[in-house]
PDB file of C-alpha atoms and ligand atoms in Angstrom:
ATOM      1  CA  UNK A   1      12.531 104.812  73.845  1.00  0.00           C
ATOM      2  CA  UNK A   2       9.482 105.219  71.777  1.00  0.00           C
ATOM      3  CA  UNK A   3       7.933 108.686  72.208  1.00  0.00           C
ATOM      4  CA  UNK A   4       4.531 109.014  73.278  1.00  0.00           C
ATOM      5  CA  UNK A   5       1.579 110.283  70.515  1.00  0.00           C
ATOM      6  CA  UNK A   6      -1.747 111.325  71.408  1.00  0.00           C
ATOM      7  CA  UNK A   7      -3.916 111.911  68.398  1.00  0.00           C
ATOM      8  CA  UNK A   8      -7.629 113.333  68.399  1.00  0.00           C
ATOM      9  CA  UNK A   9     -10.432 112.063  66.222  1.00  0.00           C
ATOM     10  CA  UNK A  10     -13.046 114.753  65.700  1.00  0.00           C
ATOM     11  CA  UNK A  11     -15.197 112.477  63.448  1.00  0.00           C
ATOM     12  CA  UNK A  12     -18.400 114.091  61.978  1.00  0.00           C
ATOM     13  CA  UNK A  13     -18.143 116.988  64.381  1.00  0.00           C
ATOM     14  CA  UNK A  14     -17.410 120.355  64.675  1.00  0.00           C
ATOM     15  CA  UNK A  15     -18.013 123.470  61.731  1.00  0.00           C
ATOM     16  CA  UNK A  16     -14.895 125.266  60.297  1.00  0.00           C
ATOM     17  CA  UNK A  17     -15.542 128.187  63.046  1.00  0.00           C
ATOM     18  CA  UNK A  18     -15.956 125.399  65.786  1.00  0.00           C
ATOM     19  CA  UNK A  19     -13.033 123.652  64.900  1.00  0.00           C
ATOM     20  CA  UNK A  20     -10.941 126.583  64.686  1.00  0.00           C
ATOM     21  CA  UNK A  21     -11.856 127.595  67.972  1.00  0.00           C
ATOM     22  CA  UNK A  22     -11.042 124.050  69.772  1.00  0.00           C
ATOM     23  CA  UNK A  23      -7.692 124.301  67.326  1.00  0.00           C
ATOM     24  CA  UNK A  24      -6.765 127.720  68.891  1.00  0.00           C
ATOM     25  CA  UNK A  25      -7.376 126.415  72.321  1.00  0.00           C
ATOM     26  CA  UNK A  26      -4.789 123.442  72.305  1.00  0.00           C
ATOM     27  CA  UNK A  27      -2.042 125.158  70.676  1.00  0.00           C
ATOM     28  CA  UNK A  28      -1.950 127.751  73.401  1.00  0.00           C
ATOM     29  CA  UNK A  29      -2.304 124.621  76.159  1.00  0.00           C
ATOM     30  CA  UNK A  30      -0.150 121.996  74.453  1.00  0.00           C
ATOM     31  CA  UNK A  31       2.522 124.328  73.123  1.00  0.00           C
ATOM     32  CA  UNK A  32       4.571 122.824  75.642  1.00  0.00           C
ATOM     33  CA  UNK A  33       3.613 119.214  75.509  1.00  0.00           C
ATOM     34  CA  UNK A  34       6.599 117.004  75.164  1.00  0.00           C
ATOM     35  CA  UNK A  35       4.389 114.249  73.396  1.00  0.00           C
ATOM     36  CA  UNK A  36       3.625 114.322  69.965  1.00  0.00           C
ATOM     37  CA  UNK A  37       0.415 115.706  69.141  1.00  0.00           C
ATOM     38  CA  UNK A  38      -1.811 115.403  66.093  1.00  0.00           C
ATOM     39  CA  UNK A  39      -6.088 116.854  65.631  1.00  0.00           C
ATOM     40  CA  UNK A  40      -7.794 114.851  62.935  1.00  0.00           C
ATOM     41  CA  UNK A  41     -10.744 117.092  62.246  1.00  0.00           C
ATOM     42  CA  UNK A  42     -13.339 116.368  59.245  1.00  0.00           C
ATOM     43  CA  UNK A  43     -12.582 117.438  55.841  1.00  0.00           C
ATOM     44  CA  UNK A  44     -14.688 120.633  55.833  1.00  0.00           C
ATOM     45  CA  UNK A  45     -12.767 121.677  58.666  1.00  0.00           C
ATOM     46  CA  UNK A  46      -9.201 120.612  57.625  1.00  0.00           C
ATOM     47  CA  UNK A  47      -7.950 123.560  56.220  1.00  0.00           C
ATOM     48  CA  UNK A  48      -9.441 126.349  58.472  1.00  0.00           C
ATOM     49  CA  UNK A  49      -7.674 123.721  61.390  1.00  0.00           C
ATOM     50  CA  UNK A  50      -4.466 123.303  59.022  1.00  0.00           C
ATOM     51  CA  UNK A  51      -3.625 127.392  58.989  1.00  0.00           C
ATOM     52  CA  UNK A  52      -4.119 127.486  62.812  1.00  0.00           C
ATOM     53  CA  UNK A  53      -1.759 124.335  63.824  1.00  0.00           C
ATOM     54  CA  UNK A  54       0.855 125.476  61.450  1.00  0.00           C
ATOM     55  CA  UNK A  55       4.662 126.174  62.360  1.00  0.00           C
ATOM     56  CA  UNK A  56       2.843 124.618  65.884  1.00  0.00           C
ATOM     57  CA  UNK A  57       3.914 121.375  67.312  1.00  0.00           C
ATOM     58  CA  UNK A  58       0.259 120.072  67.049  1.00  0.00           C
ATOM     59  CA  UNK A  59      -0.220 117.629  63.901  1.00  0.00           C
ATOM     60  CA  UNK A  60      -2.750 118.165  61.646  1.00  0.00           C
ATOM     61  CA  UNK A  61      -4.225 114.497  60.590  1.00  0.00           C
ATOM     62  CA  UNK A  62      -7.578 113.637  58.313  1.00  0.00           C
ATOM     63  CA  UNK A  63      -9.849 110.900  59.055  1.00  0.00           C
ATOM     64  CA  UNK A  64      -9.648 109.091  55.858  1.00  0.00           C
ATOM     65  CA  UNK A  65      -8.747 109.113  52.108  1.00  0.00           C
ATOM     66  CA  UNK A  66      -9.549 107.384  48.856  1.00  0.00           C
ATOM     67  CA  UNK A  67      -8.204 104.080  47.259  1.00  0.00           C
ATOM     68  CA  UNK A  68      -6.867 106.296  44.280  1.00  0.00           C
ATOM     69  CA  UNK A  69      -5.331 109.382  43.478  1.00  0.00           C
ATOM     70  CA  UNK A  70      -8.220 111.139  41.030  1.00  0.00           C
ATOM     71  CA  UNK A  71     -11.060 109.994  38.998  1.00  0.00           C
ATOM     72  CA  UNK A  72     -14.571 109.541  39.208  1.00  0.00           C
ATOM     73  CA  UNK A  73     -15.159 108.811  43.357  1.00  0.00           C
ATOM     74  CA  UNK A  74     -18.209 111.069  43.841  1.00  0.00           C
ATOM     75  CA  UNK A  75     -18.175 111.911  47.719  1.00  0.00           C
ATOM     76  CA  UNK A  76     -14.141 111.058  47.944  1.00  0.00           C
ATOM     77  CA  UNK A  77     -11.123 112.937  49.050  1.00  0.00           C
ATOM     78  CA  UNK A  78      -7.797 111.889  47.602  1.00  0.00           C
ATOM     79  CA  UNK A  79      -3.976 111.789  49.193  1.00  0.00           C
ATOM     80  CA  UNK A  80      -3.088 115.158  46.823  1.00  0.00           C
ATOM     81  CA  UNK A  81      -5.631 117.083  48.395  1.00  0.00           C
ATOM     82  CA  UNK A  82      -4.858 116.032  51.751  1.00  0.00           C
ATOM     83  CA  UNK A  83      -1.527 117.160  50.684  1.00  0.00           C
ATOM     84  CA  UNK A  84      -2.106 120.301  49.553  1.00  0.00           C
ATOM     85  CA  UNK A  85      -3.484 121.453  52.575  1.00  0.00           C
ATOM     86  CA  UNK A  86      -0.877 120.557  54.565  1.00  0.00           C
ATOM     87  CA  UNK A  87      -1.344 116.837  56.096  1.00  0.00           C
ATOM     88  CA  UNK A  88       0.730 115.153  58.218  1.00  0.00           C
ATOM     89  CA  UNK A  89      -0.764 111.779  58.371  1.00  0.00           C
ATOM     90  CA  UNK A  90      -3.892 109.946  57.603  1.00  0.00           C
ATOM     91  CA  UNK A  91      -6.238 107.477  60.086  1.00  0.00           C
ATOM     92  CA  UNK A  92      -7.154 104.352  58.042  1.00  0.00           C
ATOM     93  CA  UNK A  93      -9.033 101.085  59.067  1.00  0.00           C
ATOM     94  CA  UNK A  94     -10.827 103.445  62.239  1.00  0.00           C
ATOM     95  CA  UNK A  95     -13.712 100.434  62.899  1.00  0.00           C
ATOM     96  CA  UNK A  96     -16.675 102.880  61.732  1.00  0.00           C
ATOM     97  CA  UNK A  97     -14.764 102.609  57.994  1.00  0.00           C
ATOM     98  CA  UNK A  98     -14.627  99.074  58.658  1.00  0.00           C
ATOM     99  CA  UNK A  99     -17.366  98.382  59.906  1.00  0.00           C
ATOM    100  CA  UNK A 100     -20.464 100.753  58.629  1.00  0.00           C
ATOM    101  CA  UNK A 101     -18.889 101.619  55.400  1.00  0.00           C
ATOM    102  CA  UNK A 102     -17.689  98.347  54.578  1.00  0.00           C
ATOM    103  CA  UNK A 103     -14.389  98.942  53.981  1.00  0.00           C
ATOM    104  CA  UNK A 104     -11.803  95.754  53.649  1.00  0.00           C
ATOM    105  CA  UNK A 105      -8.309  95.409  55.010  1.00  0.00           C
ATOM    106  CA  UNK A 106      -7.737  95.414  51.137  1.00  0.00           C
ATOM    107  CA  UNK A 107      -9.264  98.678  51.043  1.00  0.00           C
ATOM    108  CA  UNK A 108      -7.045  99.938  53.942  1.00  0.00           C
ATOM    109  CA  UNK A 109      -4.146  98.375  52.944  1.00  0.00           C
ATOM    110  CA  UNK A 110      -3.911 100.036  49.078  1.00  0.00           C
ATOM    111  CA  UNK A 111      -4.684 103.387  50.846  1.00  0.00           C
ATOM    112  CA  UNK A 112      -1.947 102.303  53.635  1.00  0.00           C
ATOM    113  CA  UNK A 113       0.389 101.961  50.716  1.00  0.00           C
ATOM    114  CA  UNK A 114      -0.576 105.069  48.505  1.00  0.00           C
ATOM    115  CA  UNK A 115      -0.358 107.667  51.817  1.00  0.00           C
ATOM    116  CA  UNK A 116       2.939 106.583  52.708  1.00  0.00           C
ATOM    117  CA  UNK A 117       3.890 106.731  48.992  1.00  0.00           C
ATOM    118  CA  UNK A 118       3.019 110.684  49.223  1.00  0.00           C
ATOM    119  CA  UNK A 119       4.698 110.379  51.965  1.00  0.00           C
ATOM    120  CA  UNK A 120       1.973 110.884  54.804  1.00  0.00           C
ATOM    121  CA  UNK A 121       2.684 109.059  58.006  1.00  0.00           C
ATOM    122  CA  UNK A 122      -0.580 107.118  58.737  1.00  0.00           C
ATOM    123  CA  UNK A 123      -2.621 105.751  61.817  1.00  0.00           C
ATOM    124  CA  UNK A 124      -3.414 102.481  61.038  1.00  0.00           C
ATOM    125  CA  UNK A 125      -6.682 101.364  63.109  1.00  0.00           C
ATOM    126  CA  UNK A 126      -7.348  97.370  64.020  1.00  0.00           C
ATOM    127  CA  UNK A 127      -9.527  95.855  66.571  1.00  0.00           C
ATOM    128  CA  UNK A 128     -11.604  92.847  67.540  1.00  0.00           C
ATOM    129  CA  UNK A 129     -16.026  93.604  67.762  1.00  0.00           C
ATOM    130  CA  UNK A 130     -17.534  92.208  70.646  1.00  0.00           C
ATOM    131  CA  UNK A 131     -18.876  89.110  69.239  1.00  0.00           C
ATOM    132  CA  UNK A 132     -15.324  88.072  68.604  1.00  0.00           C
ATOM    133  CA  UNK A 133     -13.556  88.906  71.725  1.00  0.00           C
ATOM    134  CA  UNK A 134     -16.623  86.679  73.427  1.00  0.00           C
ATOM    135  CA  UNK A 135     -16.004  84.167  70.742  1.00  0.00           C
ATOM    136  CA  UNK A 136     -11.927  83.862  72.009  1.00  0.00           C
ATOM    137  CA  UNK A 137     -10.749  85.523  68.689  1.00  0.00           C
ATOM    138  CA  UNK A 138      -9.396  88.649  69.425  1.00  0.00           C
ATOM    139  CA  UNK A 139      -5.825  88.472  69.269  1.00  0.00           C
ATOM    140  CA  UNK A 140      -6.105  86.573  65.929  1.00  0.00           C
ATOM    141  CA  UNK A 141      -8.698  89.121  64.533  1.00  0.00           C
ATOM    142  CA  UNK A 142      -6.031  91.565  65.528  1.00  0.00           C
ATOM    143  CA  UNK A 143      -2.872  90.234  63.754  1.00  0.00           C
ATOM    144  CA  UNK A 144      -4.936  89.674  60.777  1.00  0.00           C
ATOM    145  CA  UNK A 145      -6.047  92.900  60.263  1.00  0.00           C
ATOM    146  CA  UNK A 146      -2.476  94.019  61.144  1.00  0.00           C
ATOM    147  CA  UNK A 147      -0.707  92.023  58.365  1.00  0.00           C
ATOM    148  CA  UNK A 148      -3.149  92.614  55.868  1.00  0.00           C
ATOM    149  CA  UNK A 149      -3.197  96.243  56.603  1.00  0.00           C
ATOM    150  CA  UNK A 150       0.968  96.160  56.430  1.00  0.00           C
ATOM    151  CA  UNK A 151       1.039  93.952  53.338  1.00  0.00           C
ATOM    152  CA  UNK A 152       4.000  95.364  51.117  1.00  0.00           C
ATOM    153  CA  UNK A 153       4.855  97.834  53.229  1.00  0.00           C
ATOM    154  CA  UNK A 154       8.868  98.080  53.233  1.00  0.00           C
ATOM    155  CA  UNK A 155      10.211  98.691  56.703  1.00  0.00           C
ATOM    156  CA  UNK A 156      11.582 101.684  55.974  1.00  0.00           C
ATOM    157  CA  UNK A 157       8.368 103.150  55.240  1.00  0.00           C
ATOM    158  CA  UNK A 158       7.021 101.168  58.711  1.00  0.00           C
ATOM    159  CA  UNK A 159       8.474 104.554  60.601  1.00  0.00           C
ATOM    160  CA  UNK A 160       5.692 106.856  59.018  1.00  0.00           C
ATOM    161  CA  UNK A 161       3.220 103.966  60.531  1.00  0.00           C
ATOM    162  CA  UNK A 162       1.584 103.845  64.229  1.00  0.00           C
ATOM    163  CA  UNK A 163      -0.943 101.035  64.686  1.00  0.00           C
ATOM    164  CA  UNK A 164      -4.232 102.438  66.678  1.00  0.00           C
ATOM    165  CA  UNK A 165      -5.535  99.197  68.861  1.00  0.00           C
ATOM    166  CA  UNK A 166      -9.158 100.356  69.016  1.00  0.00           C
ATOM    167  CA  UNK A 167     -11.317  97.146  70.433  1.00  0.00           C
ATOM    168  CA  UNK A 168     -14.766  98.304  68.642  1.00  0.00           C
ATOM    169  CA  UNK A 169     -16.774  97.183  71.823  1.00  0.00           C
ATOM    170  CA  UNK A 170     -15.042  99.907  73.522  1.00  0.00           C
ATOM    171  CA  UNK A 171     -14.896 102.656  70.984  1.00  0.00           C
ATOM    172  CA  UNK A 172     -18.112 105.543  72.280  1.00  0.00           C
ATOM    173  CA  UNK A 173     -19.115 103.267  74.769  1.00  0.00           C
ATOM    174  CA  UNK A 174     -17.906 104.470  77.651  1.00  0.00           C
ATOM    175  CA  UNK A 175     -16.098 100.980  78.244  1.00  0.00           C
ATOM    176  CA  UNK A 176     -12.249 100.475  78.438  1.00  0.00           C
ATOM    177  CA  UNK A 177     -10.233  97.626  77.753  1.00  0.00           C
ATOM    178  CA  UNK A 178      -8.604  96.753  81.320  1.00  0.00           C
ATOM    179  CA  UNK A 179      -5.109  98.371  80.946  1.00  0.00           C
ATOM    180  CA  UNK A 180      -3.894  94.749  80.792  1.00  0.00           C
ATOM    181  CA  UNK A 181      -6.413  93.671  78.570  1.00  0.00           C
ATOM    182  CA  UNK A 182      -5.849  96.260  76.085  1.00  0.00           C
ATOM    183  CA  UNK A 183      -1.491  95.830  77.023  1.00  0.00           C
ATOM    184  CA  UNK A 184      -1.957  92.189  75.864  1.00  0.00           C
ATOM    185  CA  UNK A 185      -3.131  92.304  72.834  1.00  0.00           C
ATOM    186  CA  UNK A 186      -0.387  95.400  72.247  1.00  0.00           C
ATOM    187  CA  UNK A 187       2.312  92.648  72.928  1.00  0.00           C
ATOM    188  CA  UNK A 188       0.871  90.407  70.329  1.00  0.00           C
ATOM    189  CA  UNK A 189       0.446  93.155  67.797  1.00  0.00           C
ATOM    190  CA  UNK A 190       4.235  93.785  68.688  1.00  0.00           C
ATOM    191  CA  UNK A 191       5.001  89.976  68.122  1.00  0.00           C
ATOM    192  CA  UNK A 192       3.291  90.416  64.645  1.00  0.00           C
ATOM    193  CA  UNK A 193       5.383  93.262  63.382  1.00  0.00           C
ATOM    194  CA  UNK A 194       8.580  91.375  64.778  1.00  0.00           C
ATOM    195  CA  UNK A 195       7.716  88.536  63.137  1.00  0.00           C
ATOM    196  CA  UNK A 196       6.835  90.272  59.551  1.00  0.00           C
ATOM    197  CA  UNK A 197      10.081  92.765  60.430  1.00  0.00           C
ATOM    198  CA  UNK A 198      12.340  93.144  62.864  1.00  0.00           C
ATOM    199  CA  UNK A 199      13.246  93.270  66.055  1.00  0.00           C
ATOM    200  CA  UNK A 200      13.952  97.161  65.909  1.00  0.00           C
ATOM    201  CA  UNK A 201      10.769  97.692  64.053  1.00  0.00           C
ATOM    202  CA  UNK A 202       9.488  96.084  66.594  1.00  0.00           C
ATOM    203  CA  UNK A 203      10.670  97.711  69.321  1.00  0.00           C
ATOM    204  CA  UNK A 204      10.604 100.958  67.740  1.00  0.00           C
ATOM    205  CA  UNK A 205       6.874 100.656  66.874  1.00  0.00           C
ATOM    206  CA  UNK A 206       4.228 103.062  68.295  1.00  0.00           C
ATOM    207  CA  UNK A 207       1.050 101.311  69.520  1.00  0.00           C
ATOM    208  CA  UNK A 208      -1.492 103.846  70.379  1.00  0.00           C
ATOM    209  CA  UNK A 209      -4.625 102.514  72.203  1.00  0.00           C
ATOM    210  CA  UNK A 210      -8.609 103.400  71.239  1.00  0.00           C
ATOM    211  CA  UNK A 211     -11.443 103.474  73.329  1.00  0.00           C
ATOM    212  CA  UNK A 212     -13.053 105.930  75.941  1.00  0.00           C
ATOM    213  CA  UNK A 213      -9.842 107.424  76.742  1.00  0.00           C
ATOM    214  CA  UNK A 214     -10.043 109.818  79.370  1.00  0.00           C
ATOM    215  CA  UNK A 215      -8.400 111.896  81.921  1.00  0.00           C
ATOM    216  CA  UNK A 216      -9.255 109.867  84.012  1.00  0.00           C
ATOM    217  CA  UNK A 217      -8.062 106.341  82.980  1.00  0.00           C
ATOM    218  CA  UNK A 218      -5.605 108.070  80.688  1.00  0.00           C
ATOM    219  CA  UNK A 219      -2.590 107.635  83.092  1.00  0.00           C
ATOM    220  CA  UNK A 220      -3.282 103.705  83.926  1.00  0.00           C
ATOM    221  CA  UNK A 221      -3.353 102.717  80.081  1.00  0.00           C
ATOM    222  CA  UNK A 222      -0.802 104.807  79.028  1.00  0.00           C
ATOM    223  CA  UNK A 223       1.363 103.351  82.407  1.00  0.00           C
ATOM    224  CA  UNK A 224       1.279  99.670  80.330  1.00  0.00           C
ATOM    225  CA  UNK A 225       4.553  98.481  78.832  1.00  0.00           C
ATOM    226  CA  UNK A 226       2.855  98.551  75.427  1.00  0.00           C
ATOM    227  CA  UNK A 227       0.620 101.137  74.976  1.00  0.00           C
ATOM    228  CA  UNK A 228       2.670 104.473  73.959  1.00  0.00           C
ATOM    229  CA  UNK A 229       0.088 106.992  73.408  1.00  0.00           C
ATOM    230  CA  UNK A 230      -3.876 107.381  72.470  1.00  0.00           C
ATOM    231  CA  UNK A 231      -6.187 107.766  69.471  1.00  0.00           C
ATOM    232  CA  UNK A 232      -9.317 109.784  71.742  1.00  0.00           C
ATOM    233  CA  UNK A 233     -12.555 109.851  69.933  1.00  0.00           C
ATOM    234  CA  UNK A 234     -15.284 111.708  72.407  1.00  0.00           C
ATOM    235  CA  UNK A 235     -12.568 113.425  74.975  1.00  0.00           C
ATOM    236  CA  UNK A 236     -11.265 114.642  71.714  1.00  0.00           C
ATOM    237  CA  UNK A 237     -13.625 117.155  71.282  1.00  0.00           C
ATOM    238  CA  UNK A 238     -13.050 119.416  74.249  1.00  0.00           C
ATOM    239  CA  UNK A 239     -10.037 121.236  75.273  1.00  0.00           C
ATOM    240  CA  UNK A 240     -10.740 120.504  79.007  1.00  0.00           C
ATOM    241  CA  UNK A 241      -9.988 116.509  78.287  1.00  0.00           C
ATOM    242  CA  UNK A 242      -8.061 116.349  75.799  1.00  0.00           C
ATOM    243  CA  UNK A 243      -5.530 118.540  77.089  1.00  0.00           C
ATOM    244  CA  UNK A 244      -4.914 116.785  80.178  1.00  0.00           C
ATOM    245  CA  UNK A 245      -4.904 113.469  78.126  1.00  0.00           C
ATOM    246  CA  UNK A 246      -2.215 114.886  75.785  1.00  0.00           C
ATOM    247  CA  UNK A 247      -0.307 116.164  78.755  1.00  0.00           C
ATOM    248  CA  UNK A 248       0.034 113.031  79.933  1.00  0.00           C
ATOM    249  CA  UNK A 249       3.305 112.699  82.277  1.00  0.00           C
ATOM    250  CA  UNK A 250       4.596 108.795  81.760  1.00  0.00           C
TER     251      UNK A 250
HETATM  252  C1  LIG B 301     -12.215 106.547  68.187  1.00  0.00           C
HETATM  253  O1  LIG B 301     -13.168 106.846  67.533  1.00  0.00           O
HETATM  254  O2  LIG B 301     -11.140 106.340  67.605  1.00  0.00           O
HETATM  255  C2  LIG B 301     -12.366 106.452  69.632  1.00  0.00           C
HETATM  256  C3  LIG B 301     -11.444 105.820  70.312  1.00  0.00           C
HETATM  257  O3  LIG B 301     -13.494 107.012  70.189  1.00  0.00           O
HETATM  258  P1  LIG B 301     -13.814 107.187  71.762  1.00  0.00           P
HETATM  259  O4  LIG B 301     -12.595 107.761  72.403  1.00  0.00           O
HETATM  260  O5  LIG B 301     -14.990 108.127  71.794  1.00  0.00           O
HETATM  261  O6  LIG B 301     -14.150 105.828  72.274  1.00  0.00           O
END
């Protein structure tokens, strides 16, 4: 039985002091929640967040790390840092990396490979754009990005990995995959990680879904045989709809 996981996304929002108070708010609401939880708030913000969800069931996640330990990466944030303040896992591939930074699935998968190597569980993001669900291709845009992203990953390391499906069309938008629509293309990401594992890893494998999650359409989505939980973007950002997301009863 794979356990449900709701993770936030605060992307570029929030200060330290706003942050801490949306922080304080869910661990009072959630401290009950039998799913597991995790905040991703922005690196300014990560360890004010950090000394508030600690010893708490809530997660603390970041949004992102560099290709490489240390060096010269003006503007970068490395997997030691993100350690040091207390991490739990790491969102790579979200579609605005992808997408309006440019990053490749070679990009994502070397960072893939040096989180879990620190041991950081990670969120690993993959999704079609619009022009290429129109254009028939999403399920194949989907296992690509999900191999590539998995490349020389061992499977006992696949545990500390849950693949975000996050169709880019419906990421902000307000629009939702159709609980089967989104459920399909869960199966064939399922298939893929059979096919490059096992069955258990396949089985066992935690396939959150991405894209105007909310209250109210939470319960249909998460209802499908192949979603098991939620990366929430927007409805992340306020205690009001997250909590009820996150509270989810499946
Ligand atoms: C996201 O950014 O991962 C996301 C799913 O955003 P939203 O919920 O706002 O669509």
């Amino acid at each position: 039985m794979r356990r449900t996981f709701i993770a936030g996304n605060w992307k570029m929002h929030k200060t330290p002091a706003e942050a801490v108070a949306l922080a304080k708010e869910l661990v009072s609401e959630l401290s009950g929640s039998s799913h597991k939880v995790l905040v991703a708030p922005s690196f300014t913000c990560i360890q004010a967040v950090g000394e508030v969800v600690k010893d708490t069931n809530i997660l603390l996640g970041a949004q992102n790390m560099a290709t490489v330990e240390e060096g010269a990466h003006t503007g970068e944030t490395s997997v030691l840092m993100l350690k040091a303040l207390g991490v739990d896992a790491v969102i790579l591939g979200h579609s605005e990396r992808r997408h309006v930074y440019g990053e490749t699935d070679e990009m994502v998968n070397t960072k893939v490979k040096l989180a879990l190597q620190h041991g950081l569980e990670v969120i690993l993001c993959v999704g079609e754009k619009l022009e290429e669900r129109e254009a028939g291709q999403a399920e194949a845009v989907v296992e690509l990005q999900t191999k590539e992203g998995l490349k020389g990953v061992s499977e006992a390391d696949l545990a500390k990995v849950t693949i975000a499906y996050e169709p880019v069309w419906a990421i902000g938008t307000g629009k939702t995959a159709t609980p089967q629509d989104a459920d399909d293309i869960h199966k064939v990401t399922r298939g893929v990680v059979k096919s490059l594992y096992s069955d258990k890893a396949a089985e066992e494998m935690i396939i959150q879904y991405g894209g105007s999650v909310k209250p109210d359409n939470a319960t249909e989505l998460m209802g499908m045989e192949n979603i098991d939980g939620a990366l929430v973007g927007g409805a992340a950002l306020k205690a009001e709809l997250f909590v009820p997301i996150a509270q989810y009863d499946k």
